[in-house]
């Protein structure tokens, strides 16, 4: 039997699914693709008016998760897993195991279905001691009792998509909740015993101005949430909002105003005691735990309320994924499940792996992925981490890019590694495209 250290995908020899979880994978993403209706800006793999498939979908999901435990032979690999010893790798080893139910709107699932999904996940990654997150839409959270029972099932982190506290904006976005409902859902979640709550907001929204965004920031910093994710609006071409903006029916703030909003967020959240640890993420700083041993004396201490699941992505950990359109990454491969709900259900029912594609990372992919993920973090990418993961020297592979971006004031390089400057965080996409 070969060493079980990579994702195993092979042709069917039995009616079993054929994805074998490698020993030691500690992170699992589960996609729940149902929404009440599609928001005007959303291009995620999510579907409205398909609630009648929930039961069949969860059946399929549980079978896919069970299949992840099925051993299989290893196909050949072009890249071999490096022995990583950098402090980033050690920090990654210190992450809690994680299970993340994202979507879509997982909080649309009735509790018995969530219970079944979690039981199937528990057989792969024990819920005990894990960070277990469920994404929730304030318009679907069914009150304190639902939230209390969710907590009772072992869910210990809630991620709520609030997006705005301005009702006219919420309507333009097509959200199904009001600002008052978002405030009430958050208060219910706190009373239900959730101490670790993330709140998602978007800035650069249609009709939004600086004073309005500032008022939102001032209000939410009094809520004492453990974590905030603040994203600048991205207009995706396939969305109704894009067509409205291009057609001149809706206007959005220009880049300068959006940049100023981001700076105000950094300033006000910092003043309120939040630590920014990633381009779009802040965690309450009064929960700092002693840094892991690997980080002592370095910049690698992270707030304890940082999202461990997302840290697994940014620190290039392996993670499994299940559900329609879900993406997994087991070095040196990525894989994606089929997108459609019905396609997903029928493939699993037929005993086939619901995989749409598997990509083997080339050396160039690996370099780019290491930079694109790692630079999102304020700690950046250390030379040692790049060397361990890629078997090459960062300063040699990207010599001209580092020189150019440093001269532009977007990147800061020292003897340990590279990281975005504050201006670089503001213009992150311009930096990232230089590494692809
Ligand atoms: S609730 Fe979230 S996943 Fe669903 S359509 Fe809106 S933005 Fe997309």
CSV table of C-alpha atoms and ligand atoms in Angstrom, one decimal:
chain,number,residue,atom,x,y,z
A,1,UNK,CA,0.0,0.0,0.0
A,2,UNK,CA,1.5,3.4,-1.0
A,3,UNK,CA,1.9,6.2,1.5
A,4,UNK,CA,-1.5,8.0,1.9
A,5,UNK,CA,-0.3,11.5,1.5
A,6,UNK,CA,-2.1,12.8,-1.6
A,7,UNK,CA,-5.6,12.9,-2.9
A,8,UNK,CA,-6.4,9.7,-4.7
A,9,UNK,CA,-8.8,9.8,-7.7
A,10,UNK,CA,-9.1,6.8,-10.0
A,11,UNK,CA,-11.4,5.0,-12.3
A,12,UNK,CA,-14.3,3.1,-10.8
A,13,UNK,CA,-13.7,-0.5,-10.1
A,14,UNK,CA,-16.7,-0.9,-7.8
A,15,UNK,CA,-19.8,1.1,-7.2
A,16,UNK,CA,-18.0,3.0,-4.5
A,17,UNK,CA,-16.9,6.6,-4.9
A,18,UNK,CA,-13.2,6.8,-5.4
A,19,UNK,CA,-11.8,9.8,-3.6
A,20,UNK,CA,-9.5,8.7,-0.7
A,21,UNK,CA,-8.8,11.2,2.0
A,22,UNK,CA,-5.1,11.3,2.6
A,23,UNK,CA,-4.1,10.7,6.2
A,24,UNK,CA,-3.5,13.9,8.0
A,25,UNK,CA,-5.8,16.2,6.0
A,26,UNK,CA,-7.4,18.5,8.6
A,27,UNK,CA,-9.6,20.8,6.6
A,28,UNK,CA,-12.8,20.2,4.8
A,29,UNK,CA,-15.1,22.5,2.8
A,30,UNK,CA,-18.7,21.5,2.2
A,31,UNK,CA,-20.7,23.5,-0.4
A,32,UNK,CA,-24.5,24.0,0.2
A,33,UNK,CA,-25.7,25.6,-3.1
A,34,UNK,CA,-29.2,26.7,-2.1
A,35,UNK,CA,-30.3,30.3,-1.8
A,36,UNK,CA,-33.8,31.9,-1.5
A,37,UNK,CA,-33.0,34.1,-4.5
A,38,UNK,CA,-29.8,35.2,-6.3
A,39,UNK,CA,-28.4,38.5,-5.1
A,40,UNK,CA,-27.7,41.0,-7.9
A,41,UNK,CA,-23.9,40.9,-7.5
A,42,UNK,CA,-23.4,37.2,-6.9
A,43,UNK,CA,-21.6,34.8,-9.2
A,44,UNK,CA,-21.2,31.9,-6.8
A,45,UNK,CA,-22.3,28.5,-7.6
A,46,UNK,CA,-25.7,28.8,-6.0
A,47,UNK,CA,-29.3,28.2,-7.1
A,48,UNK,CA,-32.7,29.6,-6.1
A,49,UNK,CA,-36.0,27.7,-6.2
A,50,UNK,CA,-34.5,24.2,-5.8
A,51,UNK,CA,-35.3,23.6,-2.2
A,52,UNK,CA,-37.1,20.4,-3.1
A,53,UNK,CA,-33.7,18.9,-3.9
A,54,UNK,CA,-32.3,19.5,-0.4
A,55,UNK,CA,-32.9,16.0,0.9
A,56,UNK,CA,-31.5,14.3,-2.2
A,57,UNK,CA,-28.6,16.7,-2.2
A,58,UNK,CA,-27.7,15.9,1.4
A,59,UNK,CA,-28.0,12.2,0.7
A,60,UNK,CA,-25.4,12.6,-2.2
A,61,UNK,CA,-23.2,14.8,0.0
A,62,UNK,CA,-23.1,12.2,2.7
A,63,UNK,CA,-22.2,9.5,0.2
A,64,UNK,CA,-19.4,11.7,-1.3
A,65,UNK,CA,-18.0,12.3,2.2
A,66,UNK,CA,-18.2,8.6,3.0
A,67,UNK,CA,-16.3,8.0,-0.3
A,68,UNK,CA,-13.5,10.3,0.8
A,69,UNK,CA,-12.6,7.6,3.3
A,70,UNK,CA,-12.2,4.9,0.7
A,71,UNK,CA,-8.5,3.9,0.1
A,72,UNK,CA,-7.3,3.7,-3.4
A,73,UNK,CA,-4.0,3.4,-5.3
A,74,UNK,CA,-1.9,6.5,-5.9
A,75,UNK,CA,-1.6,7.8,-9.4
A,76,UNK,CA,1.9,9.0,-10.4
A,77,UNK,CA,2.7,12.6,-9.4
A,78,UNK,CA,5.0,15.0,-11.2
A,79,UNK,CA,5.8,17.0,-8.1
A,80,UNK,CA,6.7,15.3,-4.8
A,81,UNK,CA,5.7,16.7,-1.5
A,82,UNK,CA,8.5,18.7,0.0
A,83,UNK,CA,9.5,18.4,3.7
A,84,UNK,CA,8.5,21.7,5.0
A,85,UNK,CA,10.2,23.2,8.0
A,86,UNK,CA,9.6,26.9,7.7
A,87,UNK,CA,7.8,28.8,10.4
A,88,UNK,CA,4.8,29.2,8.1
A,89,UNK,CA,4.6,25.4,7.8
A,90,UNK,CA,4.9,25.0,11.6
A,91,UNK,CA,2.2,27.7,12.0
A,92,UNK,CA,0.0,25.8,9.6
A,93,UNK,CA,0.5,22.7,11.7
A,94,UNK,CA,-0.8,24.7,14.7
A,95,UNK,CA,-4.1,25.4,13.0
A,96,UNK,CA,-7.2,23.8,14.4
A,97,UNK,CA,-8.8,21.2,12.2
A,98,UNK,CA,-11.7,22.9,10.4
A,99,UNK,CA,-15.0,22.1,8.8
A,100,UNK,CA,-16.7,24.9,6.8
A,101,UNK,CA,-20.2,24.8,5.5
A,102,UNK,CA,-20.3,27.5,2.9
A,103,UNK,CA,-22.6,28.4,0.1
A,104,UNK,CA,-25.0,29.3,-1.0
A,105,UNK,CA,-26.9,29.6,2.2
A,106,UNK,CA,-26.3,26.7,4.5
A,107,UNK,CA,-28.6,28.2,7.1
A,108,UNK,CA,-31.5,27.4,4.7
A,109,UNK,CA,-31.0,23.7,5.6
A,110,UNK,CA,-33.3,22.3,8.2
A,111,UNK,CA,-31.4,21.2,11.3
A,112,UNK,CA,-31.9,17.4,10.8
A,113,UNK,CA,-30.1,17.8,7.4
A,114,UNK,CA,-27.3,19.9,8.9
A,115,UNK,CA,-27.0,17.2,11.6
A,116,UNK,CA,-26.6,14.5,8.9
A,117,UNK,CA,-23.9,16.5,7.0
A,118,UNK,CA,-22.0,17.1,10.2
A,119,UNK,CA,-22.2,13.5,11.2
A,120,UNK,CA,-20.7,12.5,7.8
A,121,UNK,CA,-18.0,15.2,8.2
A,122,UNK,CA,-17.2,14.0,11.7
A,123,UNK,CA,-16.2,10.6,10.4
A,124,UNK,CA,-13.5,12.4,8.3
A,125,UNK,CA,-12.5,15.2,10.7
A,126,UNK,CA,-13.6,15.0,14.3
A,127,UNK,CA,-15.9,17.8,15.3
A,128,UNK,CA,-14.3,17.7,18.7
A,129,UNK,CA,-11.6,20.4,18.9
A,130,UNK,CA,-12.4,21.6,15.3
A,131,UNK,CA,-13.4,25.0,14.2
A,132,UNK,CA,-16.8,24.3,12.7
A,133,UNK,CA,-18.3,27.2,10.7
A,134,UNK,CA,-21.7,27.6,9.1
A,135,UNK,CA,-22.4,30.5,6.8
A,136,UNK,CA,-25.8,32.1,7.6
A,137,UNK,CA,-27.9,34.7,5.9
A,138,UNK,CA,-29.7,37.0,8.3
A,139,UNK,CA,-32.9,36.5,6.2
A,140,UNK,CA,-32.9,32.8,6.7
A,141,UNK,CA,-31.7,32.2,10.3
A,142,UNK,CA,-34.7,30.8,11.9
A,143,UNK,CA,-34.5,32.6,15.3
A,144,UNK,CA,-32.8,31.9,18.6
A,145,UNK,CA,-34.0,28.3,18.8
A,146,UNK,CA,-32.5,27.3,15.4
A,147,UNK,CA,-29.3,29.0,16.4
A,148,UNK,CA,-29.1,27.4,19.8
A,149,UNK,CA,-29.7,23.9,18.3
A,150,UNK,CA,-27.1,24.6,15.6
A,151,UNK,CA,-24.7,25.4,18.4
A,152,UNK,CA,-25.7,22.1,20.1
A,153,UNK,CA,-24.8,20.2,17.0
A,154,UNK,CA,-21.2,21.3,17.4
A,155,UNK,CA,-21.1,24.4,15.2
A,156,UNK,CA,-18.9,26.9,17.1
A,157,UNK,CA,-18.5,29.6,14.5
A,158,UNK,CA,-21.1,31.5,12.5
A,159,UNK,CA,-20.3,33.6,9.5
A,160,UNK,CA,-23.2,36.0,8.7
A,161,UNK,CA,-23.5,37.9,5.4
A,162,UNK,CA,-24.8,41.3,6.5
A,163,UNK,CA,-23.2,43.3,3.6
A,164,UNK,CA,-24.8,46.7,4.5
A,165,UNK,CA,-26.8,48.4,7.2
A,166,UNK,CA,-28.6,50.6,4.6
A,167,UNK,CA,-32.0,49.2,3.5
A,168,UNK,CA,-32.2,50.9,0.1
A,169,UNK,CA,-28.7,49.5,-0.7
A,170,UNK,CA,-29.7,46.0,0.5
A,171,UNK,CA,-32.7,46.2,-1.9
A,172,UNK,CA,-30.4,47.2,-4.8
A,173,UNK,CA,-28.2,44.2,-3.9
A,174,UNK,CA,-31.2,41.9,-3.9
A,175,UNK,CA,-30.6,40.8,-0.3
A,176,UNK,CA,-33.6,39.2,1.4
A,177,UNK,CA,-33.1,40.9,4.8
A,178,UNK,CA,-33.3,44.3,6.2
A,179,UNK,CA,-30.6,46.0,8.4
A,180,UNK,CA,-32.9,45.6,11.4
A,181,UNK,CA,-33.2,41.8,10.7
A,182,UNK,CA,-29.4,41.6,10.5
A,183,UNK,CA,-29.0,43.3,13.8
A,184,UNK,CA,-31.6,41.0,15.4
A,185,UNK,CA,-30.0,37.9,13.9
A,186,UNK,CA,-26.6,38.9,15.3
A,187,UNK,CA,-28.1,39.5,18.7
A,188,UNK,CA,-29.9,36.1,18.6
A,189,UNK,CA,-26.7,34.4,17.6
A,190,UNK,CA,-24.9,35.9,20.6
A,191,UNK,CA,-27.7,34.9,23.0
A,192,UNK,CA,-27.6,31.4,21.5
A,193,UNK,CA,-24.1,31.0,22.7
A,194,UNK,CA,-22.0,31.8,19.6
A,195,UNK,CA,-18.9,33.6,20.8
A,196,UNK,CA,-17.1,33.3,17.5
A,197,UNK,CA,-19.1,35.2,14.9
A,198,UNK,CA,-17.8,36.7,11.6
A,199,UNK,CA,-19.8,39.5,9.9
A,200,UNK,CA,-19.3,40.1,6.2
A,201,UNK,CA,-19.7,43.6,4.8
A,202,UNK,CA,-19.1,45.1,1.4
A,203,UNK,CA,-17.9,48.6,0.6
A,204,UNK,CA,-17.9,50.5,-2.7
A,205,UNK,CA,-21.6,49.7,-3.0
A,206,UNK,CA,-24.1,51.5,-5.3
A,207,UNK,CA,-24.9,54.9,-3.9
A,208,UNK,CA,-22.6,54.5,-0.9
A,209,UNK,CA,-20.7,57.5,0.3
A,210,UNK,CA,-17.9,57.8,2.8
A,211,UNK,CA,-20.0,59.1,5.6
A,212,UNK,CA,-22.5,56.3,5.3
A,213,UNK,CA,-19.6,53.7,5.4
A,214,UNK,CA,-18.1,55.4,8.3
A,215,UNK,CA,-21.4,55.3,10.2
A,216,UNK,CA,-21.6,51.5,9.5
A,217,UNK,CA,-18.0,51.0,10.8
A,218,UNK,CA,-18.7,53.1,13.9
A,219,UNK,CA,-21.9,51.0,14.6
A,220,UNK,CA,-20.4,47.6,14.0
A,221,UNK,CA,-17.3,48.2,16.1
A,222,UNK,CA,-19.7,48.5,19.1
A,223,UNK,CA,-21.1,45.1,18.5
A,224,UNK,CA,-18.0,43.3,19.8
A,225,UNK,CA,-18.1,40.7,17.1
A,226,UNK,CA,-15.0,38.4,17.1
A,227,UNK,CA,-14.3,38.9,13.4
A,228,UNK,CA,-15.1,41.0,10.3
A,229,UNK,CA,-14.6,40.3,6.6
A,230,UNK,CA,-14.8,43.5,4.6
A,231,UNK,CA,-14.7,43.2,0.9
A,232,UNK,CA,-14.7,45.8,-1.8
A,233,UNK,CA,-17.5,45.3,-4.4
A,234,UNK,CA,-16.4,43.3,-7.4
A,235,UNK,CA,-18.6,43.7,-10.4
A,236,UNK,CA,-18.7,40.3,-12.1
A,237,UNK,CA,-19.7,40.4,-15.7
A,238,UNK,CA,-22.3,37.7,-15.4
A,239,UNK,CA,-24.4,39.5,-12.8
A,240,UNK,CA,-27.5,41.7,-13.0
A,241,UNK,CA,-25.7,44.4,-11.0
A,242,UNK,CA,-22.9,44.6,-13.6
A,243,UNK,CA,-25.5,45.2,-16.4
A,244,UNK,CA,-27.2,47.9,-14.3
A,245,UNK,CA,-23.9,49.7,-13.7
A,246,UNK,CA,-22.8,49.4,-17.3
A,247,UNK,CA,-26.2,50.5,-18.5
A,248,UNK,CA,-26.0,53.6,-16.3
A,249,UNK,CA,-29.0,52.7,-14.1
A,250,UNK,CA,-26.9,52.3,-11.0
A,251,UNK,CA,-23.7,54.1,-10.1
A,252,UNK,CA,-20.9,52.9,-7.8
A,253,UNK,CA,-18.2,55.0,-6.1
A,254,UNK,CA,-15.0,55.4,-8.1
A,255,UNK,CA,-11.7,53.7,-7.2
A,256,UNK,CA,-10.4,56.7,-5.1
A,257,UNK,CA,-13.5,56.7,-3.0
A,258,UNK,CA,-13.4,53.0,-2.6
A,259,UNK,CA,-9.8,53.2,-1.6
A,260,UNK,CA,-10.6,55.8,1.0
A,261,UNK,CA,-13.3,53.5,2.4
A,262,UNK,CA,-10.8,50.8,2.8
A,263,UNK,CA,-8.4,53.2,4.6
A,264,UNK,CA,-11.2,54.3,6.9
A,265,UNK,CA,-11.9,50.6,7.7
A,266,UNK,CA,-8.3,50.0,8.6
A,267,UNK,CA,-8.2,53.1,10.8
A,268,UNK,CA,-11.5,52.6,12.6
A,269,UNK,CA,-11.3,48.9,13.2
A,270,UNK,CA,-7.7,49.3,14.4
A,271,UNK,CA,-8.8,52.0,16.8
A,272,UNK,CA,-11.5,49.7,18.0
A,273,UNK,CA,-9.0,47.0,18.9
A,274,UNK,CA,-9.2,44.7,15.8
A,275,UNK,CA,-6.1,43.2,14.2
A,276,UNK,CA,-6.0,43.1,10.5
A,277,UNK,CA,-4.3,39.9,9.5
A,278,UNK,CA,-5.3,39.6,5.9
A,279,UNK,CA,-6.3,42.0,3.1
A,280,UNK,CA,-10.0,41.7,3.9
A,281,UNK,CA,-10.1,40.2,7.4
A,282,UNK,CA,-9.9,41.5,11.0
A,283,UNK,CA,-10.1,39.7,14.3
A,284,UNK,CA,-10.6,41.1,17.7
A,285,UNK,CA,-7.2,41.7,19.2
A,286,UNK,CA,-8.2,41.2,22.8
A,287,UNK,CA,-8.2,37.4,22.1
A,288,UNK,CA,-4.6,37.1,21.2
A,289,UNK,CA,-3.3,33.8,22.4
A,290,UNK,CA,0.4,33.1,23.0
A,291,UNK,CA,1.9,32.6,19.6
A,292,UNK,CA,2.8,29.1,18.6
A,293,UNK,CA,6.3,28.1,19.4
A,294,UNK,CA,7.3,28.4,15.8
A,295,UNK,CA,6.3,32.1,15.8
A,296,UNK,CA,8.1,33.2,18.8
A,297,UNK,CA,10.4,36.1,17.9
A,298,UNK,CA,8.9,36.4,14.4
A,299,UNK,CA,6.0,38.2,12.9
A,300,UNK,CA,3.9,35.1,12.7
A,301,UNK,CA,1.6,35.5,15.7
A,302,UNK,CA,-2.0,35.5,14.5
A,303,UNK,CA,-5.1,36.5,16.5
A,304,UNK,CA,-6.8,33.4,18.0
A,305,UNK,CA,-10.2,34.5,16.4
A,306,UNK,CA,-8.6,34.5,13.0
A,307,UNK,CA,-10.5,32.2,10.7
A,308,UNK,CA,-8.5,29.0,10.9
A,309,UNK,CA,-10.2,27.5,7.8
A,310,UNK,CA,-9.3,30.4,5.6
A,311,UNK,CA,-5.8,30.4,7.1
A,312,UNK,CA,-5.5,26.9,5.9
A,313,UNK,CA,-6.0,28.2,2.3
A,314,UNK,CA,-3.6,31.1,2.7
A,315,UNK,CA,-0.9,29.0,4.3
A,316,UNK,CA,-1.2,26.4,1.5
A,317,UNK,CA,-2.5,23.5,3.6
A,318,UNK,CA,-4.2,20.6,2.0
A,319,UNK,CA,-8.0,20.6,2.2
A,320,UNK,CA,-10.8,18.4,1.0
A,321,UNK,CA,-14.0,19.6,-0.5
A,322,UNK,CA,-17.4,18.1,-1.2
A,323,UNK,CA,-20.6,19.3,-2.8
A,324,UNK,CA,-21.6,20.8,-6.1
A,325,UNK,CA,-18.8,23.1,-7.5
A,326,UNK,CA,-16.6,22.6,-4.4
A,327,UNK,CA,-12.9,22.9,-4.9
A,328,UNK,CA,-10.3,20.8,-3.0
A,329,UNK,CA,-6.5,21.0,-3.0
A,330,UNK,CA,-4.3,18.1,-2.1
A,331,UNK,CA,-0.7,18.8,-3.1
A,332,UNK,CA,0.1,18.8,-6.0
A,333,UNK,CA,-3.4,18.6,-7.3
A,334,UNK,CA,-6.6,20.7,-7.3
A,335,UNK,CA,-9.9,19.2,-8.0
A,336,UNK,CA,-13.5,20.6,-8.5
A,337,UNK,CA,-16.8,18.8,-8.3
A,338,UNK,CA,-19.5,19.2,-11.0
A,339,UNK,CA,-21.4,22.5,-10.7
A,340,UNK,CA,-25.1,21.6,-11.1
A,341,UNK,CA,-27.2,20.2,-8.3
A,342,UNK,CA,-29.0,17.7,-10.4
A,343,UNK,CA,-25.8,16.6,-12.2
A,344,UNK,CA,-24.1,16.2,-8.8
A,345,UNK,CA,-27.0,14.1,-7.3
A,346,UNK,CA,-27.2,11.9,-10.4
A,347,UNK,CA,-23.5,11.2,-10.6
A,348,UNK,CA,-23.3,10.2,-7.0
A,349,UNK,CA,-26.5,8.1,-7.3
A,350,UNK,CA,-24.9,6.3,-10.2
A,351,UNK,CA,-21.9,5.5,-8.0
A,352,UNK,CA,-19.5,7.9,-9.9
A,353,UNK,CA,-17.1,10.4,-8.4
A,354,UNK,CA,-18.8,13.8,-8.8
A,355,UNK,CA,-15.5,15.3,-10.0
A,356,UNK,CA,-15.6,17.7,-13.0
A,357,UNK,CA,-11.8,18.2,-13.2
A,358,UNK,CA,-8.5,17.5,-11.7
A,359,UNK,CA,-5.5,19.8,-12.3
A,360,UNK,CA,-2.0,18.8,-11.6
A,361,UNK,CA,0.0,21.9,-10.5
A,362,UNK,CA,3.1,22.7,-12.6
A,363,UNK,CA,6.1,24.4,-11.0
A,364,UNK,CA,4.9,27.7,-12.3
A,365,UNK,CA,1.4,27.1,-10.8
A,366,UNK,CA,3.0,26.3,-7.5
A,367,UNK,CA,5.1,29.5,-7.5
A,368,UNK,CA,2.1,31.7,-8.3
A,369,UNK,CA,-0.2,29.9,-5.9
A,370,UNK,CA,2.3,30.3,-3.0
A,371,UNK,CA,2.5,34.1,-3.7
A,372,UNK,CA,-1.1,34.7,-4.4
A,373,UNK,CA,-2.3,33.0,-1.2
A,374,UNK,CA,0.6,34.1,1.1
A,375,UNK,CA,0.7,37.7,0.1
A,376,UNK,CA,-2.9,38.1,1.2
A,377,UNK,CA,-1.7,37.7,4.8
A,378,UNK,CA,-0.1,40.6,6.6
A,379,UNK,CA,2.8,38.3,7.5
A,380,UNK,CA,3.5,37.8,3.8
A,381,UNK,CA,5.6,35.0,2.3
A,382,UNK,CA,8.9,34.1,3.9
A,383,UNK,CA,11.8,33.0,1.7
A,384,UNK,CA,12.0,29.8,3.7
A,385,UNK,CA,8.3,29.0,3.1
A,386,UNK,CA,8.7,29.6,-0.7
A,387,UNK,CA,11.9,27.4,-0.7
A,388,UNK,CA,10.2,24.6,1.2
A,389,UNK,CA,7.1,24.6,-0.8
A,390,UNK,CA,8.4,25.3,-4.3
A,391,UNK,CA,12.0,24.0,-4.1
A,392,UNK,CA,13.2,27.3,-5.5
A,393,UNK,CA,14.4,30.7,-4.3
A,394,UNK,CA,11.7,33.4,-4.3
A,395,UNK,CA,14.3,36.1,-4.9
A,396,UNK,CA,15.5,34.3,-8.0
A,397,UNK,CA,12.2,33.2,-9.5
A,398,UNK,CA,10.6,36.6,-9.1
A,399,UNK,CA,13.7,38.9,-9.1
A,400,UNK,CA,12.3,41.5,-11.5
A,401,UNK,CA,8.8,41.5,-10.0
A,402,UNK,CA,10.2,42.1,-6.5
A,403,UNK,CA,12.4,44.9,-7.7
A,404,UNK,CA,9.6,46.6,-9.6
A,405,UNK,CA,6.9,46.2,-6.9
A,406,UNK,CA,9.2,47.4,-4.2
A,407,UNK,CA,10.1,50.5,-6.2
A,408,UNK,CA,6.4,51.2,-6.6
A,409,UNK,CA,6.0,51.0,-2.9
A,410,UNK,CA,3.6,48.0,-3.1
A,411,UNK,CA,5.9,45.4,-1.6
A,412,UNK,CA,8.1,45.4,1.4
A,413,UNK,CA,11.1,43.0,1.3
A,414,UNK,CA,13.5,42.3,4.1
A,415,UNK,CA,15.9,39.5,5.1
A,416,UNK,CA,13.0,37.2,6.1
A,417,UNK,CA,10.6,37.5,3.2
A,418,UNK,CA,8.1,39.8,1.4
A,419,UNK,CA,4.8,41.3,2.2
A,420,UNK,CA,2.3,43.9,0.9
A,421,UNK,CA,2.7,47.4,2.1
A,422,UNK,CA,-0.5,49.2,3.1
A,423,UNK,CA,-0.7,50.7,-0.4
A,424,UNK,CA,0.0,47.2,-1.8
A,425,UNK,CA,-3.0,45.9,0.1
A,426,UNK,CA,-5.1,48.6,-1.4
A,427,UNK,CA,-3.9,47.7,-4.9
A,428,UNK,CA,-3.6,44.0,-4.3
A,429,UNK,CA,-4.8,42.9,-7.7
A,430,UNK,CA,-2.1,44.9,-9.4
A,431,UNK,CA,0.4,43.1,-7.3
A,432,UNK,CA,-1.1,39.6,-7.8
A,433,UNK,CA,-1.2,39.8,-11.5
A,434,UNK,CA,2.6,40.3,-11.6
A,435,UNK,CA,3.0,36.8,-10.1
A,436,UNK,CA,0.8,34.9,-12.4
B,1,LIG,S1,-27.1,34.8,-0.3
B,1,LIG,FE1,-24.8,34.8,-0.8
B,1,LIG,S2,-24.5,32.9,-2.0
B,1,LIG,FE2,-26.7,33.4,-2.0
B,1,LIG,S3,-27.0,34.6,-3.9
B,1,LIG,FE3,-26.7,36.1,-2.2
B,1,LIG,S4,-24.5,36.5,-2.2
B,1,LIG,FE4,-24.9,34.7,-3.4
